[in-house]
Amino acid sequence: MQAAPSPPTPPRASPLLSLLILPLLLLTATACGGASRADGSHGGTRGGTDGKGPVTLNVGDQKGGSESILRAAGELDDLPYRIQWSTFTSGPPLLEAVNAGAVDVGGVGNTPPVFAAAAHSKIKVVAATHGSSAGEAVLVKKDSPIRRTAELKGKSIAVAQGSSAHYQLIASLRKAGLSPQEVTLNHLQPADALAAFTRGRVDAWAVWDPYTSQALDQSDARVLTTGEGVVNGLSFQVAAPAALADGKKSAALKDYVDRLRRAQDWVHRHPDAWAKAWAKETGLPRDVALAAVKRTRGTAVTVALDRPAVASEQRIADTFAELKLVPGRFDFSSFVDTRFNAGLPPSGTAPRTYPYSSQGKAG
């Protein structure tokens, strides 16, 4: 927050804005620490351990992510190996930990693996889900005069650099005939972006769920455009090559991604139960969590890492290379391991659906 020029006492945030930002901080913040490896040097906070046995998987997670889903679905019961959890603020630091060998596997969106691969990180994408892109949205205020994406020309837009929303914004601008140079990008993480959006310091906000659902419910926002038909809707599990080369860890990884698939099926069948658990984990209001579940989180289906999936990621990589946001062009397929593909449907399999209103209220 900026201090007022006179008097020197900084202005107080409104109580409403403080209440809105708190769940975002709970979703993105982790405890500070200077310990090495997954304990903190790569932005992660070491958590608890599940299971028993001589093999330990070090799993990277994000708040309200894989651990919460697996636990709610009962998939952490009777594990024949140990899982040591570490929580990260977002995908990029999680993949940094995978590269460093501090984490064996972790879940991220469709864009962080592109940046990690561009940096020649030691990573392998091993599993994928395909979900609705309705939660990947560019938001404006309800009373904004902006009605079409093309009208963003010359406007300021908040977006987290290197996030899935970053690519969705670029793709949406291009579809409307605009280049990123024709808008002003404010690279802000969600909590800062929410504050800027709420106070009218930016004209639009490119973001993903559950932040989309929260802004629609609480920040007087409306959807200008979404990622549907623009982005691939994929999310990934990314593993360390060393873990895949270890026979016992590779078997545990196969079991782990199978459990994630079953847990995702459970989420779709039990949206209310998952929304309740997710709200408790993150501090989100239950109605917001339920809207996010029905808009995006519960729609995902586990799919194969097939050629179309790899090709769609290659297009993201080529786009960022063209914009000089990554060092240069590279072959994304060399960062993919398809050993867990057996029996999975094609990556283009349609996401599941739930009814919800145009304003984002879950039905």
Coordinates of C-alpha atoms in Angstrom, one line a residue:
M1 CA 0.0 0.0 0.0
Q2 CA 1.3 3.5 -0.9
A3 CA 1.5 6.1 1.8
A4 CA -0.4 9.3 1.3
P5 CA 1.9 12.2 0.4
S6 CA 0.5 14.4 3.2
P7 CA 0.1 13.7 6.0
P8 CA 2.7 10.9 6.1
T9 CA 0.4 8.3 7.7
P10 CA -0.6 5.7 5.1
P11 CA -4.3 5.3 4.3
R12 CA -6.0 2.3 5.8
A13 CA -7.3 -0.5 3.6
S14 CA -11.1 -0.8 3.7
P15 CA -12.4 -3.6 5.9
L16 CA -14.1 -5.2 2.8
L17 CA -10.8 -5.2 0.8
S18 CA -9.0 -6.7 3.8
L19 CA -11.6 -9.5 4.0
L20 CA -11.3 -10.1 0.2
I21 CA -7.5 -10.3 0.3
L22 CA -7.2 -12.6 3.3
P23 CA -8.3 -15.8 1.5
L24 CA -6.0 -14.9 -1.4
L25 CA -3.1 -14.7 1.0
L26 CA -4.1 -18.0 2.5
L27 CA -4.1 -19.5 -1.0
T28 CA -0.7 -18.1 -2.1
A29 CA 1.3 -17.5 1.0
T30 CA 3.5 -20.0 2.8
A31 CA 5.5 -19.7 6.0
C32 CA 8.9 -18.0 5.8
G33 CA 12.0 -20.1 6.4
G34 CA 15.6 -20.4 5.5
A35 CA 16.0 -24.1 5.6
S36 CA 17.4 -25.9 2.6
R37 CA 15.8 -27.9 -0.1
A38 CA 12.0 -28.3 0.1
D39 CA 12.1 -26.7 3.5
G40 CA 12.3 -23.2 2.1
S41 CA 15.1 -22.5 -0.3
H42 CA 12.8 -23.1 -3.3
G43 CA 9.8 -21.3 -1.9
G44 CA 8.3 -24.4 -0.3
T45 CA 7.2 -25.1 3.3
R46 CA 7.6 -28.7 4.5
G47 CA 4.4 -30.2 5.8
G48 CA 3.2 -33.5 7.2
T49 CA 3.8 -37.1 6.1
D50 CA 1.3 -39.8 5.1
G51 CA 1.6 -43.5 4.6
K52 CA 4.2 -46.0 5.6
G53 CA 6.9 -48.1 4.0
P54 CA 10.6 -47.8 2.9
V55 CA 9.8 -45.6 -0.1
T56 CA 9.2 -41.9 0.3
L57 CA 7.8 -39.6 -2.4
N58 CA 8.5 -35.9 -1.8
V59 CA 5.4 -34.2 -3.3
G60 CA 5.1 -30.6 -4.1
D61 CA 1.7 -29.0 -3.7
Q62 CA -0.1 -25.7 -3.7
K63 CA -2.6 -24.6 -1.0
G64 CA -5.9 -26.4 -1.4
G65 CA -4.4 -28.7 -4.0
S66 CA -3.5 -32.4 -4.4
E67 CA -3.1 -33.1 -0.7
S68 CA -6.5 -31.7 0.2
I69 CA -8.3 -33.5 -2.7
L70 CA -6.6 -36.8 -1.9
R71 CA -7.4 -36.5 1.8
A72 CA -11.1 -35.5 1.2
A73 CA -11.5 -38.4 -1.2
G74 CA -10.0 -40.9 1.3
E75 CA -7.1 -41.7 -1.1
L76 CA -4.4 -41.1 1.5
D77 CA -5.7 -44.1 3.5
D78 CA -3.5 -47.3 3.5
L79 CA -0.7 -45.8 1.4
P80 CA 2.0 -48.5 0.9
Y81 CA 4.7 -45.8 0.7
R82 CA 5.3 -42.4 2.5
I83 CA 4.4 -39.0 1.1
Q84 CA 6.3 -36.0 2.4
W85 CA 4.3 -32.9 1.5
S86 CA 5.8 -29.5 0.7
T87 CA 3.6 -26.5 -0.1
F88 CA 4.6 -23.9 -2.6
T89 CA 3.1 -20.5 -3.5
S90 CA 2.7 -21.3 -7.2
G91 CA 4.0 -23.5 -10.0
P92 CA 7.3 -21.9 -10.9
P93 CA 9.0 -22.3 -7.4
L94 CA 7.5 -25.8 -7.2
L95 CA 9.2 -26.7 -10.5
E96 CA 12.4 -25.1 -9.3
A97 CA 12.3 -27.6 -6.4
V98 CA 11.7 -30.5 -8.9
N99 CA 14.7 -29.4 -10.9
A100 CA 16.8 -29.3 -7.8
G101 CA 15.8 -32.7 -6.7
A102 CA 14.0 -31.5 -3.6
V103 CA 10.7 -32.6 -4.8
D104 CA 9.9 -35.8 -6.8
V105 CA 6.5 -34.7 -8.3
G106 CA 4.1 -31.9 -8.1
G107 CA 1.0 -30.4 -9.8
V108 CA 1.0 -27.2 -11.9
G109 CA -1.0 -25.5 -14.7
N110 CA -0.2 -25.4 -18.4
T111 CA 2.3 -22.6 -18.4
P112 CA 4.9 -23.2 -15.7
P113 CA 6.3 -26.3 -17.4
V114 CA 7.0 -24.2 -20.5
F115 CA 9.1 -21.8 -18.6
A116 CA 10.9 -24.6 -16.7
A117 CA 11.6 -26.4 -19.9
A118 CA 12.9 -23.2 -21.6
A119 CA 15.4 -23.0 -18.8
H120 CA 16.5 -26.6 -19.5
S121 CA 15.3 -27.7 -16.0
K122 CA 15.5 -31.4 -15.1
I123 CA 11.7 -32.1 -15.3
K124 CA 9.4 -34.6 -17.0
V125 CA 5.7 -34.0 -17.4
V126 CA 4.1 -37.4 -16.5
A127 CA 0.3 -36.9 -16.2
A128 CA -2.4 -34.5 -17.4
T129 CA -5.9 -33.5 -16.7
H130 CA -8.3 -31.6 -19.1
G131 CA -10.7 -29.2 -17.5
S132 CA -13.0 -26.3 -18.4
S133 CA -11.2 -23.0 -19.2
A134 CA -14.2 -20.9 -18.0
G135 CA -12.3 -20.0 -14.9
E136 CA -9.4 -18.6 -16.9
A137 CA -10.9 -15.1 -17.4
V138 CA -10.2 -11.5 -18.1
L139 CA -12.4 -9.5 -15.7
V140 CA -13.6 -5.9 -15.7
K141 CA -15.8 -4.0 -13.3
K142 CA -19.6 -4.4 -13.9
D143 CA -19.8 -0.7 -14.7
S144 CA -16.8 -0.7 -17.0
P145 CA -17.5 0.7 -20.5
I146 CA -15.3 -2.1 -21.9
R147 CA -17.6 -4.7 -23.6
R148 CA -15.3 -6.4 -26.1
T149 CA -11.7 -7.7 -25.8
A150 CA -10.6 -5.3 -28.6
E151 CA -11.6 -2.4 -26.4
L152 CA -8.7 -3.3 -24.1
K153 CA -6.4 -1.4 -26.4
G154 CA -4.5 1.2 -24.4
K155 CA -5.9 -0.2 -21.1
S156 CA -4.0 -1.5 -18.1
I157 CA -4.3 -5.2 -17.2
A158 CA -3.1 -7.0 -14.1
V159 CA -1.7 -10.5 -14.6
A160 CA 0.8 -12.8 -12.9
Q161 CA 3.8 -13.2 -15.1
G162 CA 4.4 -16.7 -16.3
S163 CA 1.0 -17.9 -15.1
S164 CA -1.6 -19.7 -17.1
A165 CA -3.5 -16.4 -17.1
H166 CA -0.6 -14.7 -18.8
Y167 CA -0.8 -17.0 -21.8
Q168 CA -4.6 -16.8 -21.8
L169 CA -4.5 -13.0 -21.9
I170 CA -2.0 -13.0 -24.8
A171 CA -4.1 -15.5 -26.7
S172 CA -7.3 -13.6 -26.1
L173 CA -5.7 -10.3 -27.2
R174 CA -4.4 -11.9 -30.4
K175 CA -7.8 -13.3 -31.1
A176 CA -9.2 -9.8 -30.9
G177 CA -6.5 -8.5 -33.2
L178 CA -4.3 -6.9 -30.4
S179 CA -0.7 -7.4 -29.5
P180 CA 0.6 -7.3 -25.9
Q181 CA 2.4 -4.1 -26.8
E182 CA -1.0 -2.4 -27.3
V183 CA -1.9 -2.8 -23.7
T184 CA -0.2 -2.0 -20.4
L185 CA 0.6 -5.2 -18.4
N186 CA 0.9 -4.9 -14.7
H187 CA 2.7 -8.0 -13.5
L188 CA 1.0 -8.6 -10.1
Q189 CA 0.4 -11.7 -8.0
P190 CA -3.3 -12.3 -7.2
A191 CA -3.5 -10.5 -3.8
D192 CA -1.9 -7.4 -5.2
A193 CA -3.9 -7.7 -8.4
L194 CA -7.1 -7.9 -6.4
A195 CA -6.3 -4.7 -4.5
A196 CA -5.4 -2.9 -7.7
F197 CA -8.6 -4.1 -9.5
T198 CA -10.9 -3.3 -6.5
R199 CA -9.5 0.2 -6.2
G200 CA -9.7 0.9 -10.0
R201 CA -6.0 1.1 -10.5
V202 CA -6.2 -1.3 -13.4
D203 CA -8.9 -1.6 -16.1
A204 CA -8.9 -5.4 -16.2
W205 CA -7.6 -8.4 -14.4
A206 CA -6.5 -11.7 -16.1
V207 CA -6.8 -14.5 -13.6
W208 CA -7.8 -18.1 -12.8
D209 CA -10.1 -19.9 -10.4
P210 CA -10.8 -19.7 -7.5
Y211 CA -9.8 -16.0 -7.8
T212 CA -12.2 -15.6 -10.7
S213 CA -15.1 -16.9 -8.6
Q214 CA -14.1 -14.7 -5.7
A215 CA -14.0 -11.6 -7.8
L216 CA -17.3 -12.3 -9.4
D217 CA -18.9 -12.9 -6.0
Q218 CA -17.3 -10.1 -4.0
S219 CA -15.5 -7.5 -6.1
D220 CA -18.2 -6.2 -8.4
A221 CA -16.6 -8.0 -11.4
R222 CA -17.9 -9.4 -14.6
V223 CA -16.3 -11.6 -17.2
L224 CA -15.1 -9.9 -20.4
T225 CA -13.7 -13.1 -22.0
T226 CA -12.6 -16.6 -20.9
G227 CA -10.1 -19.1 -22.0
E228 CA -12.7 -21.4 -23.6
G229 CA -11.7 -22.1 -27.2
V230 CA -8.4 -20.1 -26.6
V231 CA -6.3 -22.2 -24.2
N232 CA -5.9 -25.9 -23.8
G233 CA -7.4 -26.4 -20.3
L234 CA -4.6 -28.8 -19.4
S235 CA -2.9 -29.2 -16.0
F236 CA 0.0 -31.5 -15.3
Q237 CA 1.9 -33.6 -12.8
V238 CA 5.6 -33.0 -13.3
A239 CA 8.2 -35.4 -11.9
A240 CA 12.0 -35.4 -11.4
P241 CA 13.8 -37.6 -13.9
A242 CA 15.8 -39.2 -11.0
A243 CA 12.6 -40.3 -9.3
L244 CA 11.4 -41.9 -12.6
A245 CA 14.7 -43.7 -13.0
D246 CA 14.3 -45.3 -9.5
G247 CA 12.2 -48.4 -10.0
K248 CA 10.5 -48.3 -6.5
K249 CA 9.8 -44.5 -6.8
S250 CA 8.5 -44.9 -10.3
A251 CA 6.0 -47.6 -9.0
A252 CA 5.0 -45.2 -6.2
L253 CA 4.5 -42.4 -8.8
K254 CA 2.2 -44.6 -10.9
D255 CA 0.1 -45.3 -7.8
Y256 CA 0.1 -41.6 -6.8
V257 CA -1.2 -40.4 -10.2
D258 CA -3.8 -43.2 -10.1
R259 CA -5.0 -42.0 -6.7
L260 CA -5.2 -38.4 -8.1
R261 CA -7.4 -39.7 -10.9
R262 CA -9.8 -41.4 -8.5
A263 CA -9.8 -38.3 -6.2
Q264 CA -10.7 -36.1 -9.2
D265 CA -13.6 -38.4 -10.0
W266 CA -14.7 -38.1 -6.4
V267 CA -14.6 -34.3 -6.6
H268 CA -16.9 -34.3 -9.6
R269 CA -19.4 -36.6 -7.8
H270 CA -19.2 -34.7 -4.5
P271 CA -18.9 -31.0 -5.3
D272 CA -20.6 -29.8 -2.1
A273 CA -18.3 -32.0 0.1
W274 CA -15.2 -30.8 -1.7
A275 CA -16.3 -27.2 -1.6
K276 CA -16.7 -27.4 2.1
A277 CA -13.2 -29.0 2.6
W278 CA -11.6 -26.6 0.2
A279 CA -13.2 -23.6 1.9
K280 CA -11.9 -24.8 5.3
E281 CA -8.4 -25.3 3.8
T282 CA -8.1 -21.9 2.1
G283 CA -10.4 -19.6 4.0
L284 CA -12.6 -19.0 0.9
P285 CA -16.3 -18.5 1.5
R286 CA -18.1 -21.8 0.8
D287 CA -20.3 -20.2 -1.9
V288 CA -17.1 -19.0 -3.7
A289 CA -15.5 -22.4 -3.4
L290 CA -18.6 -24.2 -4.7
A291 CA -18.7 -21.8 -7.7
A292 CA -15.1 -22.5 -8.5
V293 CA -15.6 -26.3 -8.2
K294 CA -18.6 -26.2 -10.6
R295 CA -16.9 -23.8 -13.0
T296 CA -13.5 -25.4 -13.2
R297 CA -12.1 -27.6 -10.4
G298 CA -14.7 -30.3 -10.6
T299 CA -14.7 -30.5 -14.4
A300 CA -11.3 -32.0 -14.9
V301 CA -10.8 -35.4 -16.3
T302 CA -7.5 -37.4 -16.4
V303 CA -6.3 -37.7 -19.9
A304 CA -3.3 -39.1 -21.9
L305 CA -0.2 -37.1 -22.6
D306 CA -0.7 -37.6 -26.3
R307 CA 0.6 -35.8 -29.4
P308 CA -2.2 -33.2 -29.4
A309 CA -1.5 -32.3 -25.7
V310 CA 2.2 -32.0 -26.5
A311 CA 1.5 -29.9 -29.6
S312 CA -0.7 -27.5 -27.7
E313 CA 2.1 -27.0 -25.1
Q314 CA 4.5 -26.5 -28.0
R315 CA 2.3 -23.6 -29.2
I316 CA 2.5 -22.0 -25.8
A317 CA 6.3 -22.3 -25.8
D318 CA 6.5 -20.9 -29.4
T319 CA 4.3 -18.0 -28.4
F320 CA 6.5 -17.0 -25.4
A321 CA 9.6 -17.5 -27.5
E322 CA 8.3 -15.2 -30.2
L323 CA 7.6 -12.6 -27.6
K324 CA 11.1 -13.1 -26.2
L325 CA 9.7 -14.0 -22.8
V326 CA 11.7 -17.3 -22.8
P327 CA 15.3 -17.6 -24.1
G328 CA 14.4 -19.3 -27.4
R329 CA 12.6 -22.1 -29.2
F330 CA 12.9 -25.7 -27.9
D331 CA 11.2 -29.1 -28.3
F332 CA 8.7 -29.5 -25.5
S333 CA 8.2 -33.2 -26.2
S334 CA 11.7 -33.9 -24.8
F335 CA 10.3 -32.9 -21.4
V336 CA 7.5 -35.4 -21.5
D337 CA 7.4 -39.0 -20.2
T338 CA 4.3 -41.0 -21.4
R339 CA 4.9 -44.2 -19.3
F340 CA 1.6 -43.7 -17.3
N341 CA -0.6 -43.2 -20.4
A342 CA -2.0 -46.7 -20.5
G343 CA -5.8 -46.8 -20.6
L344 CA -6.4 -43.1 -20.5
P345 CA -8.7 -41.2 -22.9
P346 CA -7.3 -38.7 -25.4
S347 CA -6.3 -35.2 -24.2
G348 CA -9.1 -33.7 -26.1
T349 CA -11.7 -35.5 -24.1
A350 CA -14.4 -33.0 -23.1
P351 CA -14.3 -31.7 -19.5
R352 CA -17.2 -32.6 -17.2
T353 CA -19.8 -29.9 -16.7
Y354 CA -22.0 -28.4 -14.0
P355 CA -24.8 -25.9 -14.5
Y356 CA -24.1 -22.4 -13.3
S357 CA -25.4 -18.9 -14.2
S358 CA -23.6 -16.4 -16.4
Q359 CA -22.6 -14.5 -13.4
G360 CA -20.8 -17.5 -11.9
K361 CA -23.3 -18.6 -9.2
A362 CA -23.1 -22.4 -9.1
G363 CA -26.4 -24.1 -9.9

